[in-house]
XYZ file of N, CA and C in Angstrom:
390
model
N 0.836 -1.179 0.000
C 0.000 0.000 0.000
C 0.885 1.250 0.000
N 0.586 2.199 -0.875
C 1.355 3.423 -0.980
C 0.771 4.480 -0.056
N 1.619 5.140 0.742
C 1.092 6.192 1.611
C 0.575 7.357 0.776
N -0.502 7.964 1.236
C -1.063 9.104 0.523
C -0.311 10.371 0.904
N -0.279 11.297 -0.022
C 0.354 12.583 0.227
C -0.583 13.429 1.070
N -0.078 14.047 2.132
C -0.945 14.902 2.946
C -1.517 16.061 2.117
N -2.746 16.413 2.411
C -3.399 17.533 1.727
C -2.753 18.847 2.147
N -2.611 19.750 1.207
C -2.088 21.090 1.499
C -3.214 21.887 2.159
N -2.921 22.469 3.311
C -3.982 23.117 4.079
C -3.600 24.522 4.526
N -4.631 25.325 4.684
C -4.516 26.665 5.257
C -5.232 26.656 6.588
N -4.670 27.328 7.569
C -5.262 27.442 8.894
C -5.458 28.919 9.201
N -6.698 29.323 9.461
C -7.005 30.727 9.752
C -7.715 30.835 11.091
N -7.069 31.506 12.021
C -7.623 31.767 13.355
C -6.918 33.001 13.873
N -7.656 33.868 14.559
C -7.055 35.115 15.012
C -6.257 34.992 16.307
N -6.173 33.813 16.880
C -5.398 33.597 18.109
C -4.160 32.755 17.793
N -2.977 33.344 17.973
C -1.721 32.684 17.613
C -1.518 31.365 18.358
N -1.829 31.322 19.633
C -1.642 30.080 20.395
C -2.592 28.982 19.926
N -3.809 29.353 19.594
C -4.774 28.377 19.069
C -4.264 27.841 17.741
N -3.784 28.740 16.866
C -3.246 28.296 15.574
C -2.087 27.328 15.763
N -1.195 27.641 16.683
C -0.031 26.773 16.916
C -0.467 25.385 17.383
N -1.404 25.341 18.309
C -1.894 24.054 18.800
C -2.628 23.272 17.733
N -3.475 23.954 16.977
C -4.216 23.290 15.897
C -3.273 22.789 14.812
N -2.292 23.602 14.492
C -1.310 23.184 13.483
C -0.661 21.870 13.895
N -0.242 21.802 15.132
C 0.402 20.590 15.627
C -0.552 19.392 15.572
N -1.781 19.583 16.063
C -2.761 18.492 16.043
C -3.077 18.034 14.618
N -3.302 18.983 13.731
C -3.655 18.645 12.356
C -2.514 17.924 11.642
N -1.297 18.417 11.807
C -0.172 17.796 11.119
C 0.175 16.432 11.704
N -0.080 16.240 12.991
C 0.182 14.938 13.617
C -0.701 13.836 13.039
N -1.817 14.195 12.447
C -2.693 13.176 11.858
C -2.060 12.552 10.618
N -1.114 13.250 10.013
C -0.515 12.772 8.770
C -1.391 13.014 7.557
N -2.563 13.620 7.774
C -3.505 13.847 6.682
C -3.315 15.191 5.988
N -2.658 16.139 6.675
C -2.480 17.480 6.123
C -1.097 18.029 6.428
N -0.696 18.968 5.592
C 0.469 19.795 5.838
C -0.015 21.232 5.772
N 0.200 21.991 6.832
C -0.205 23.397 6.833
C 0.817 24.173 6.013
N 0.365 24.755 4.907
C 1.258 25.496 4.017
C 1.038 27.008 4.104
N -0.031 27.414 4.797
C -0.324 28.841 4.943
C -1.152 29.061 6.200
N -0.966 30.231 6.808
C -1.739 30.617 7.988
C -2.191 32.060 7.831
N -3.310 32.368 8.500
C -3.818 33.741 8.505
C -4.419 34.027 9.866
N -4.310 35.298 10.280
C -4.899 35.692 11.557
C -6.160 36.521 11.376
N -6.583 36.695 10.126
C -7.889 37.278 9.832
C -8.338 36.785 8.466
N -9.580 37.022 8.132
C -10.146 36.433 6.931
C -9.762 37.079 5.613
N -9.347 38.344 5.629
C -9.096 39.055 4.371
C -8.094 38.378 3.435
N -6.949 37.907 3.922
C -5.982 37.322 2.992
C -6.279 35.874 2.586
N -7.270 35.257 3.178
C -7.499 33.826 2.963
C -7.692 33.454 1.492
N -8.573 34.112 0.724
C -8.734 33.690 -0.679
C -7.433 33.746 -1.483
N -6.649 34.792 -1.295
C -5.383 34.902 -2.025
C -4.386 33.839 -1.567
N -4.379 33.515 -0.285
C -3.490 32.465 0.223
C -3.891 31.095 -0.315
N -5.183 30.838 -0.397
C -5.658 29.566 -0.965
C -5.143 29.424 -2.393
N -5.266 30.481 -3.176
C -4.810 30.439 -4.572
C -3.291 30.309 -4.665
N -2.571 31.121 -3.905
C -1.111 31.151 -4.001
C -0.465 29.839 -3.563
N -1.065 29.167 -2.595
C -0.455 27.954 -2.037
C -1.132 26.668 -2.506
N -2.051 26.774 -3.453
C -2.751 25.606 -4.001
C -3.294 24.712 -2.880
N -4.084 25.335 -2.031
C -4.624 24.680 -0.842
C -5.801 23.778 -1.217
N -5.830 22.583 -0.622
C -6.939 21.650 -0.824
C -7.938 21.703 0.325
N -7.486 22.167 1.490
C -8.322 22.239 2.687
C -8.087 23.564 3.390
N -9.176 24.234 3.746
C -9.096 25.443 4.573
C -9.769 25.139 5.904
N -9.053 25.390 6.979
C -9.591 25.229 8.328
C -9.754 26.647 8.873
N -11.006 27.050 9.089
C -11.312 28.446 9.389
C -12.036 28.605 10.716
N -11.609 29.597 11.478
C -12.349 30.017 12.660
C -13.564 30.807 12.173
N -14.654 30.693 12.886
C -15.838 31.484 12.518
C -15.620 32.957 12.840
N -15.090 33.252 14.024
C -14.946 34.641 14.475
C -13.523 35.121 14.238
N -13.366 35.967 13.206
C -12.072 36.585 12.918
C -12.309 38.041 12.557
N -11.303 38.873 12.763
C -11.465 40.285 12.390
C -11.535 40.465 10.872
N -12.121 41.549 10.469
C -12.228 42.019 9.089
C -13.138 41.162 8.210
N -13.004 39.856 8.246
C -13.850 38.977 7.439
C -13.964 37.655 8.192
N -15.154 37.364 8.650
C -15.356 36.157 9.462
C -15.308 34.902 8.594
N -15.159 33.773 9.247
C -15.200 32.506 8.538
C -16.517 32.304 7.807
N -17.618 32.698 8.447
C -18.933 32.569 7.794
C -19.010 33.433 6.548
N -18.474 34.645 6.618
C -18.500 35.530 5.453
C -17.561 35.049 4.345
N -16.509 34.333 4.726
C -15.578 33.784 3.743
C -16.174 32.637 2.929
N -17.076 31.884 3.544
C -17.587 30.673 2.900
C -18.112 30.895 1.481
N -19.031 31.830 1.244
C -19.518 31.995 -0.139
C -18.430 32.486 -1.094
N -17.498 33.281 -0.607
C -16.387 33.766 -1.440
C -15.521 32.587 -1.882
N -15.158 31.744 -0.912
C -14.322 30.582 -1.222
C -15.048 29.586 -2.117
N -16.337 29.386 -1.885
C -17.114 28.445 -2.708
C -17.150 28.898 -4.161
N -17.312 30.213 -4.380
C -17.352 30.734 -5.756
C -15.992 30.572 -6.452
N -14.936 30.932 -5.746
C -13.598 30.920 -6.362
C -12.980 29.525 -6.433
N -13.290 28.687 -5.442
C -12.629 27.373 -5.335
C -13.684 26.301 -5.027
N -14.490 25.926 -6.001
C -15.600 25.008 -5.727
C -15.170 23.646 -5.178
N -13.941 23.213 -5.452
C -13.480 21.908 -4.970
C -12.771 21.974 -3.620
N -12.552 23.164 -3.096
C -11.880 23.332 -1.815
C -12.699 22.703 -0.696
N -12.048 21.927 0.142
C -12.689 21.386 1.346
C -12.538 22.443 2.434
N -13.629 22.680 3.173
C -13.608 23.722 4.203
C -14.146 23.156 5.506
N -13.329 23.251 6.551
C -13.743 22.829 7.882
C -13.749 24.067 8.783
N -14.891 24.297 9.412
C -15.046 25.433 10.310
C -14.739 25.014 11.746
N -14.122 25.921 12.479
C -13.848 25.737 13.901
C -14.496 26.884 14.647
N -15.039 26.586 15.823
C -15.642 27.667 16.590
C -15.764 27.311 18.053
N -15.735 28.350 18.877
C -16.059 28.158 20.286
C -17.573 28.161 20.461
N -18.288 28.601 19.425
C -19.752 28.625 19.445
C -20.269 27.244 19.059
N -21.007 26.616 19.944
C -21.492 25.269 19.661
C -22.997 25.241 19.411
N -23.616 26.397 19.380
C -25.046 26.473 19.115
C -25.353 25.846 17.757
N -26.403 25.061 17.695
C -26.771 24.357 16.460
C -26.983 25.321 15.298
N -27.411 26.545 15.579
C -27.640 27.515 14.509
C -26.332 27.864 13.792
N -25.214 27.962 14.519
C -23.918 28.221 13.886
C -23.542 27.068 12.954
N -23.760 25.851 13.422
C -23.440 24.679 12.608
C -24.275 24.689 11.333
N -25.580 24.870 11.464
C -26.467 24.892 10.287
C -26.069 25.997 9.312
N -25.778 27.165 9.842
C -25.431 28.295 8.979
C -24.113 28.044 8.247
N -23.125 27.498 8.943
C -21.842 27.199 8.300
C -22.026 26.176 7.191
N -22.782 25.123 7.455
C -23.013 24.096 6.440
C -23.848 24.647 5.283
N -24.830 25.493 5.600
C -25.658 26.096 4.560
C -24.825 26.985 3.634
N -23.842 27.680 4.199
C -23.013 28.579 3.397
C -21.897 27.852 2.645
N -21.745 26.563 2.873
C -20.773 25.816 2.069
C -19.673 25.098 2.802
N -19.663 25.114 4.128
C -18.646 24.354 4.859
C -18.883 22.865 4.675
N -17.807 22.109 4.645
C -17.901 20.654 4.582
C -17.962 20.039 5.975
N -17.493 20.788 6.964
C -17.491 20.268 8.322
C -17.455 21.390 9.336
N -17.857 21.058 10.552
C -17.899 22.016 11.658
C -17.439 21.292 12.915
N -16.431 21.847 13.585
C -15.905 21.248 14.811
C -15.809 22.332 15.872
N -16.311 22.013 17.073
C -16.190 22.941 18.199
C -14.753 22.912 18.708
N -14.266 24.060 19.149
C -12.889 24.139 19.631
C -12.660 23.348 20.916
N -13.724 22.996 21.611
C -13.538 22.218 22.839
C -13.661 20.711 22.589
N -13.647 20.311 21.327
C -13.756 18.896 20.994
C -12.458 18.152 21.324
N -12.561 16.860 21.459
C -11.390 16.020 21.736
C -10.558 15.864 20.455
N -9.243 15.708 20.589
C -8.395 15.532 19.406
C -8.828 14.367 18.512
N -9.329 13.287 19.099
C -9.781 12.145 18.295
C -10.943 12.546 17.384
N -11.822 13.387 17.909
C -12.962 13.849 17.119
C -12.488 14.751 15.986
N -11.499 15.595 16.262
C -10.929 16.443 15.214
C -10.346 15.580 14.102
N -9.633 14.521 14.463
C -9.056 13.615 13.457
C -10.149 12.966 12.597
N -11.212 12.519 13.245
C -12.333 11.901 12.532
C -12.979 12.905 11.575
N -13.238 14.118 12.075
C -13.847 15.160 11.242
C -12.961 15.475 10.043
N -11.676 15.593 10.277
C -10.725 15.894 9.214
C -10.748 14.801 8.142
N -10.721 13.555 8.572
C -10.747 12.436 7.625
C -12.019 12.463 6.783
N -13.162 12.691 7.420
C -14.430 12.721 6.689
C -14.469 13.862 5.687
N -14.040 15.044 6.108
C -14.053 16.207 5.212
C -13.140 15.962 4.023
N -11.953 15.437 4.273
C -11.009 15.179 3.169
C -11.532 14.112 2.216
N -12.361 13.210 2.695
C -12.960 12.175 1.845
C -14.204 12.674 1.118
N -14.571 13.943 1.336
C -15.724 14.514 0.651
C -17.037 14.364 1.389
N -16.976 13.892 2.616
C -18.183 13.755 3.417
C -18.391 15.024 4.245
N -19.604 15.164 4.769
C -19.930 16.287 5.644
C -19.791 15.840 7.088
N -19.236 16.728 7.914
C -19.118 16.430 9.334
C -19.689 17.610 10.117
N -20.600 17.319 11.010
C -21.114 18.374 11.873
C -22.616 18.324 12.010
């Protein structure tokens, strides 16, 4: 069996420590390599294009352009991009809205690392998680 190449991913969250921890967790799965990071939503579309990103992991609440506001922009420009939303907001309405706007998955920031790995695998396989 040939090992698969990790997906090129972008991680966008406005908290540097959260990004560092998520980067470590995501890369430890062997499923992704973080090739770009952002601390707000504005540069995300250009970073996705410049780094040929296959997966965007986005915080919902970011300055200038939220993850929710990014979703329709990314869907129009990159219809094949996999998008996983992260949030401290666990209200079902946030999940529904993120999925309605085009997210492939939604994970609460207080979730267990095993759940993050499962969500990541499902999203990368083209399934919906959340």
